[in-house]
Coordinates of C-alpha atoms in Angstrom, one line a residue:
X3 CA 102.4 36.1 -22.8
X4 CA 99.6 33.8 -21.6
X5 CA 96.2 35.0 -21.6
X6 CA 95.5 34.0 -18.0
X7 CA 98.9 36.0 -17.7
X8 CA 97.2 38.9 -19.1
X9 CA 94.0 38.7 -17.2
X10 CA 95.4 39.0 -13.8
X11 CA 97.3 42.1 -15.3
X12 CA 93.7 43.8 -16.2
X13 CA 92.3 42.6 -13.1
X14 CA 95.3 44.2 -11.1
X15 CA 95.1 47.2 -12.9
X16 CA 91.6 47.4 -11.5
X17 CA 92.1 46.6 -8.0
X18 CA 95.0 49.2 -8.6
X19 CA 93.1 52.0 -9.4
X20 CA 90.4 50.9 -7.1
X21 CA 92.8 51.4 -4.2
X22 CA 94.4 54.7 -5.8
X23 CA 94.2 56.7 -2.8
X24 CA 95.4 54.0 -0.4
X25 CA 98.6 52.8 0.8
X26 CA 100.0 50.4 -1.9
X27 CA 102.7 47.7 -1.3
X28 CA 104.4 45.4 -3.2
X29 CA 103.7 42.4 -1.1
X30 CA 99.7 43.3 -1.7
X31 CA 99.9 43.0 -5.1
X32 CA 102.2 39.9 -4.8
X33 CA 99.6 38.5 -2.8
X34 CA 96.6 39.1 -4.7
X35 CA 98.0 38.2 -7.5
X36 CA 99.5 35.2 -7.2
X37 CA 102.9 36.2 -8.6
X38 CA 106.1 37.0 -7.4
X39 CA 107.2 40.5 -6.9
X40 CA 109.8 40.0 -10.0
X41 CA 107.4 38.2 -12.5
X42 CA 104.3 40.2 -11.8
X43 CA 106.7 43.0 -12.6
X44 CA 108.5 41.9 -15.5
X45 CA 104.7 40.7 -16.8
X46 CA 103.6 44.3 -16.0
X47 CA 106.1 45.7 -18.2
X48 CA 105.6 43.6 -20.8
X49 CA 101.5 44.9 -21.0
X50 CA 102.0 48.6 -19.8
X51 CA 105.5 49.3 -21.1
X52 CA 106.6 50.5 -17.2
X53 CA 107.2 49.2 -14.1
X54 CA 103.8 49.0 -11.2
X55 CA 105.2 51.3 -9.2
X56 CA 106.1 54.2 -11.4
X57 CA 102.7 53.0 -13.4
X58 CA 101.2 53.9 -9.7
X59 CA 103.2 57.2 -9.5
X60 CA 101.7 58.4 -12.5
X61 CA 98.2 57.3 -12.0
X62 CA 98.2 59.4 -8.8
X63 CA 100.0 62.5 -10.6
X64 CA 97.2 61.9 -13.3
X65 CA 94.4 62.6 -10.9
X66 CA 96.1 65.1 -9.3
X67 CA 96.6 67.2 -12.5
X68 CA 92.5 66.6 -12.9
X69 CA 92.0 67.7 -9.3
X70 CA 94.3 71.1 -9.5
X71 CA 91.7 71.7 -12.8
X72 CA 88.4 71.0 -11.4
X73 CA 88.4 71.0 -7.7
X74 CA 89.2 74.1 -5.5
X75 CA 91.0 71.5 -3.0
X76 CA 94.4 72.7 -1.8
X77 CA 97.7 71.2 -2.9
X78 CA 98.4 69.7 0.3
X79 CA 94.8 68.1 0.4
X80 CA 95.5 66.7 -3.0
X81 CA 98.6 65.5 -2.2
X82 CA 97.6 63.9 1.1
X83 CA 94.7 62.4 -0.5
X84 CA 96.5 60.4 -3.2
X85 CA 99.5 59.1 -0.4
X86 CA 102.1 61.4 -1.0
X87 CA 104.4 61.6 2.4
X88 CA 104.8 65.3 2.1
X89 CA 103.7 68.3 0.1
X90 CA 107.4 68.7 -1.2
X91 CA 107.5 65.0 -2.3
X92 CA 103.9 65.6 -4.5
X93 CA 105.7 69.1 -5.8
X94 CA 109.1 67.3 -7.0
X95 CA 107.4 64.3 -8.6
X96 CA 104.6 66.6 -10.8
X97 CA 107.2 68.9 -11.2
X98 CA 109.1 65.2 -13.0
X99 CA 106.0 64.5 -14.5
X100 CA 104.6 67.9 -16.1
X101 CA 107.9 70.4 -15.6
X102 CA 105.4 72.8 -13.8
X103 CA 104.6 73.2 -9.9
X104 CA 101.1 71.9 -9.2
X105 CA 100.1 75.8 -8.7
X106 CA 101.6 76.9 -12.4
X107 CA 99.4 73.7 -13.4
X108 CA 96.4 75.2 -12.0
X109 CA 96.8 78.9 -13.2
X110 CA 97.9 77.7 -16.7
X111 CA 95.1 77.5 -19.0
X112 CA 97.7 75.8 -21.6
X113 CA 99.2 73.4 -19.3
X114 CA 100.0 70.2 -21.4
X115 CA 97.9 67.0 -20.9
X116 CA 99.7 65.0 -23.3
X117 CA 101.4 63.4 -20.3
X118 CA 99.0 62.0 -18.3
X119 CA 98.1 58.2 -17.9
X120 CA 95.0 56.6 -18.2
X121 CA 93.3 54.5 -15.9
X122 CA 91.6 51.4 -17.4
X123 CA 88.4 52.3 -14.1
X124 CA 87.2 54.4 -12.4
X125 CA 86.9 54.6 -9.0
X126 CA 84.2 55.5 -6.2
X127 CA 86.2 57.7 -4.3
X128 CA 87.2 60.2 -7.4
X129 CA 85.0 60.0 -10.6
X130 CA 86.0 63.2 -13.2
X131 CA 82.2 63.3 -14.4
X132 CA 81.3 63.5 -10.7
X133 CA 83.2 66.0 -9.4
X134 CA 82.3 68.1 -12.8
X135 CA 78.8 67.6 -12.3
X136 CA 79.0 68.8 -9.0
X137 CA 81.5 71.3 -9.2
X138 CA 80.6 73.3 -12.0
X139 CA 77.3 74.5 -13.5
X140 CA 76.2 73.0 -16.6
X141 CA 75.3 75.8 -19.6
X142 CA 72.5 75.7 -21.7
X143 CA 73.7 74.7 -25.1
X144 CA 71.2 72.7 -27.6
X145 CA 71.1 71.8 -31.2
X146 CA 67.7 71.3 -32.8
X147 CA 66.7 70.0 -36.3
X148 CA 64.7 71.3 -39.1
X149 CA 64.6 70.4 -43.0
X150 CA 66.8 73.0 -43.7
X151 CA 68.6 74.5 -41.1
X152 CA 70.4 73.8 -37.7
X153 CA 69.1 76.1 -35.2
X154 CA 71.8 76.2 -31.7
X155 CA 70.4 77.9 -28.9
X156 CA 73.7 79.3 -26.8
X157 CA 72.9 82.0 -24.2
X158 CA 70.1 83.5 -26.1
X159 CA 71.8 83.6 -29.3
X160 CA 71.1 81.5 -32.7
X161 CA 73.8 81.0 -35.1
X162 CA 72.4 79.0 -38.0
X163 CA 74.3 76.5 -40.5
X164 CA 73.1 75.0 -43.5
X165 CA 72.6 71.2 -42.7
X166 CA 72.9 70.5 -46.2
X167 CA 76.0 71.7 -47.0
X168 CA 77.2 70.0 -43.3
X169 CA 76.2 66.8 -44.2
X170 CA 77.5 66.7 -47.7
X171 CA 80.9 68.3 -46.0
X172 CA 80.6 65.4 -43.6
X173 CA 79.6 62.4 -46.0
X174 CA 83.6 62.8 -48.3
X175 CA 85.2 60.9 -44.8
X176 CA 82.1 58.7 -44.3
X177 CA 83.2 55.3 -45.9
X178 CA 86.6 55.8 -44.6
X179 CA 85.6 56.8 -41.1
X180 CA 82.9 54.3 -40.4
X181 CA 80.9 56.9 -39.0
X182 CA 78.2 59.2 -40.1
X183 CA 76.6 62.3 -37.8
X184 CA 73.1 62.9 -37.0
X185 CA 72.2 66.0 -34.9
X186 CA 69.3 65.2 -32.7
X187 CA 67.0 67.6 -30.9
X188 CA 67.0 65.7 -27.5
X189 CA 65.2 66.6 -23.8
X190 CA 67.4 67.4 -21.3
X191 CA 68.5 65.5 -18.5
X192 CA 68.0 66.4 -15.0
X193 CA 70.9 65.5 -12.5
X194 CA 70.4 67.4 -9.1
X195 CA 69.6 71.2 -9.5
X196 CA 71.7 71.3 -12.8
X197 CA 70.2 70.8 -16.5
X198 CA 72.4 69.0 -18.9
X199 CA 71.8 69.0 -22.6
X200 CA 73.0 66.6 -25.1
X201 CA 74.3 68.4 -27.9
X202 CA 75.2 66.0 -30.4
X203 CA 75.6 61.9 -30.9
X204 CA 78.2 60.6 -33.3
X205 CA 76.8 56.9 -34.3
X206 CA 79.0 54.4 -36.6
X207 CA 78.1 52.8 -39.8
X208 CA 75.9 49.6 -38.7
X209 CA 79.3 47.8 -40.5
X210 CA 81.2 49.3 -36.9
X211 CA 78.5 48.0 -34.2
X212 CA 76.6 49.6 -31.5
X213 CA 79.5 52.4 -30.5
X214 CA 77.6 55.8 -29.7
X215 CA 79.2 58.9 -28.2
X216 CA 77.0 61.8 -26.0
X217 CA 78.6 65.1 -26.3
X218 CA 77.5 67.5 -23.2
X219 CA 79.2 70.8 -22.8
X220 CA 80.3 72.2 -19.5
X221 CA 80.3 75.5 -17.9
X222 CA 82.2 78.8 -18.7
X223 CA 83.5 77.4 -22.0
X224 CA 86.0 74.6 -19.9
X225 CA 85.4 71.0 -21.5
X226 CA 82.9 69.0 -23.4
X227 CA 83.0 65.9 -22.4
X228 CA 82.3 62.8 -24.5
X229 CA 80.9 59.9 -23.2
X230 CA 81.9 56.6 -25.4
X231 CA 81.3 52.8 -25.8
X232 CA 84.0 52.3 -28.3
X233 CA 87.0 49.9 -29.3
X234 CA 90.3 51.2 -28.8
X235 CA 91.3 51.6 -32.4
X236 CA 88.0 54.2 -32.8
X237 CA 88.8 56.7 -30.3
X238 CA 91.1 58.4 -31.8
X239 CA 89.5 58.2 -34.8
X240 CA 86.4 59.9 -33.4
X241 CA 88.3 63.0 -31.8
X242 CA 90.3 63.4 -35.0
X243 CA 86.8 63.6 -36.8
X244 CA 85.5 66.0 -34.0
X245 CA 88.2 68.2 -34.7
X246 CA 88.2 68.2 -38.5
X247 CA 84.5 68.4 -38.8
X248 CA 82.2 68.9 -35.9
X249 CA 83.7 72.1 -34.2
X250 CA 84.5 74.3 -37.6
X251 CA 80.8 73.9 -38.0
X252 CA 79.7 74.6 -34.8
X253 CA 80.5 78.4 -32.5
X254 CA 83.0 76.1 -30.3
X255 CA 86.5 76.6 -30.5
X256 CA 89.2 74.0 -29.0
X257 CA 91.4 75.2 -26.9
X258 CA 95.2 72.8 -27.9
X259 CA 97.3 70.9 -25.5
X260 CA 94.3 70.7 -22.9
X261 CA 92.3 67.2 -23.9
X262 CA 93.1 64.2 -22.0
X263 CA 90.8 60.8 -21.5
X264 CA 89.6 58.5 -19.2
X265 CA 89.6 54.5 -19.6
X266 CA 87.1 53.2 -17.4
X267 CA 87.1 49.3 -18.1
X268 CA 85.4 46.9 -20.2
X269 CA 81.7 47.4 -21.7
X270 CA 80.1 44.2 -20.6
X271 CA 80.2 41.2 -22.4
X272 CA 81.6 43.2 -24.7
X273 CA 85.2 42.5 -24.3
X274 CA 86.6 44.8 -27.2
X275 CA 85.2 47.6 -26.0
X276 CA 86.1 50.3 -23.6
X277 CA 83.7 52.8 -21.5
X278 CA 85.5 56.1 -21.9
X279 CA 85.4 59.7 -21.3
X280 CA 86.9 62.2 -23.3
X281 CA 87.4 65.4 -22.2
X282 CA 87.6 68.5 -25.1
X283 CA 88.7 71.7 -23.9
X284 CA 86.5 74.3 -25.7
X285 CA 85.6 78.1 -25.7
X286 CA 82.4 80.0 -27.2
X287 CA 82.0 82.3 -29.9
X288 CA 78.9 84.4 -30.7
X289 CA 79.2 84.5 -33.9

């Protein structure tokens, strides 16, 4: 495949998710792409591994799923929002999708992500971090540091680690990894009437670049979200390391089966790199 071939893929992917929530046809894609119906198609398959219009389909499922999680919107909203022709049309094709009814999906705290798709933007009308931020209230949760001890401030109650021992826990998977952890004691940021404390930034080796990831924790024990500037080959990497290292240390708990992602595009002139948001389900422990 070309790579001008490939461009007008990522910049149809774009416009795609761009225009989610609006009526999509063939022949608009034909025309702002330049290519036929049958070789935009067949070039689409060759990039995304299925066809635009089921590639569509699950887009719109995907935010659908997020909506039923975050948003109190009804299932008929949803699914008149995101151009389904009827309620019953939405139901059969999550149903397809997820083998659960949108209202199981919402009820179910261990509905599976694992079949969602990814958008590679974006876009104004429905932004996850958005509607989080505005949905839900944002806990107090902090991490401070001393010489000897890591002090976490949850809901009045300090549990204390031994940053010693962490970082010599951490440092085995350090070379391998290409990443080392710092715990910072950061201000917090304002965003409306709702506080939002950092918690923790992941940085690389200097060997991996610029990549940084801000860890924020929601409300009620639901998600920490992880905001990243990584290449694609490190995500997975950093979650893995998340898992392994950062929450046995820390009174957080992940809950399995409920993380999913968000590709939002390029990082300016920066083409290996992707703007993503990573969303770990989590509960609290005090203790």
């Amino acid at each position: 495949m070309s790579m001008a071939a490939r461009e007008v893929i990522i910049g149809m992917l774009v416009w795609i998710e761009e225009n989610i929530r609006e009526d999509i046809q063939l022949r608009d894609i034909e025309t702002r792409s330049g290519y036929t119906r049958w070789y935009f198609n067949r070039v689409f398959c060759q990039v995304m591994d299925i066809n635009v219009a089921e590639y569509i389909r699950r887009r719109r499922l995907t935010l659908a799923f997020a909506e039923l999680k975050i948003t109190s919107r009804t299932v008929s909203e949803i699914a008149i929002g995101l151009g389904f022709g009827t309620v019953q049309s939405f139901c059969r094709a999550f149903r397809l999708q997820y083998g659960c009814t949108p209202l199981q999906a919402r009820r179910d705290p261990v509905t599976d992500f694992r079949k969602q798709l990814p958008g590679p933007e974006s876009n104004d009308q429905f932004c996850l971090d958005k509607i989080i931020y505005t949905e839900l209230k944002i806990r107090s949760l902090k991490i401070s540091m001393s010489d000897e001890n890591a002090i976490i401030n949850h809901s009045g109650h300090y549990i204390q680690s031994k940053v010693t021992r962490f970082q010599k826990r951490l440092q085995a998977d350090v070379d391998s990894l290409g990443f080392a952890i710092e715990i910072n004691s950061l201000a917090s940021e304002r965003r409306g009437t709702q506080y939002i404390h950092p918690v923790e930034a992941l940085r690389p080796d200097s060997r991996e670049g610029q990549e940084r990831i801000n860890y924020k924790v929601l409300d009620e024990g639901r998600y920490a979200v992880l905001y990243m500037r990584v290449s694609a080959e490190v995500i997975h990497r950093v979650t893995e390391y998340l898992y392994t290292h950062y929450l046995p240390a820390c009174p957080l708990i992940k809950r399995d089966g409920l993380d999913f992602m968000q590709i939002r595009g390029q990082v300016r002139g920066s083409p290996d790199m992707r703007k993503v948001i990573y969303f770990m389900p989590i509960d609290y422990t005090d203790n």
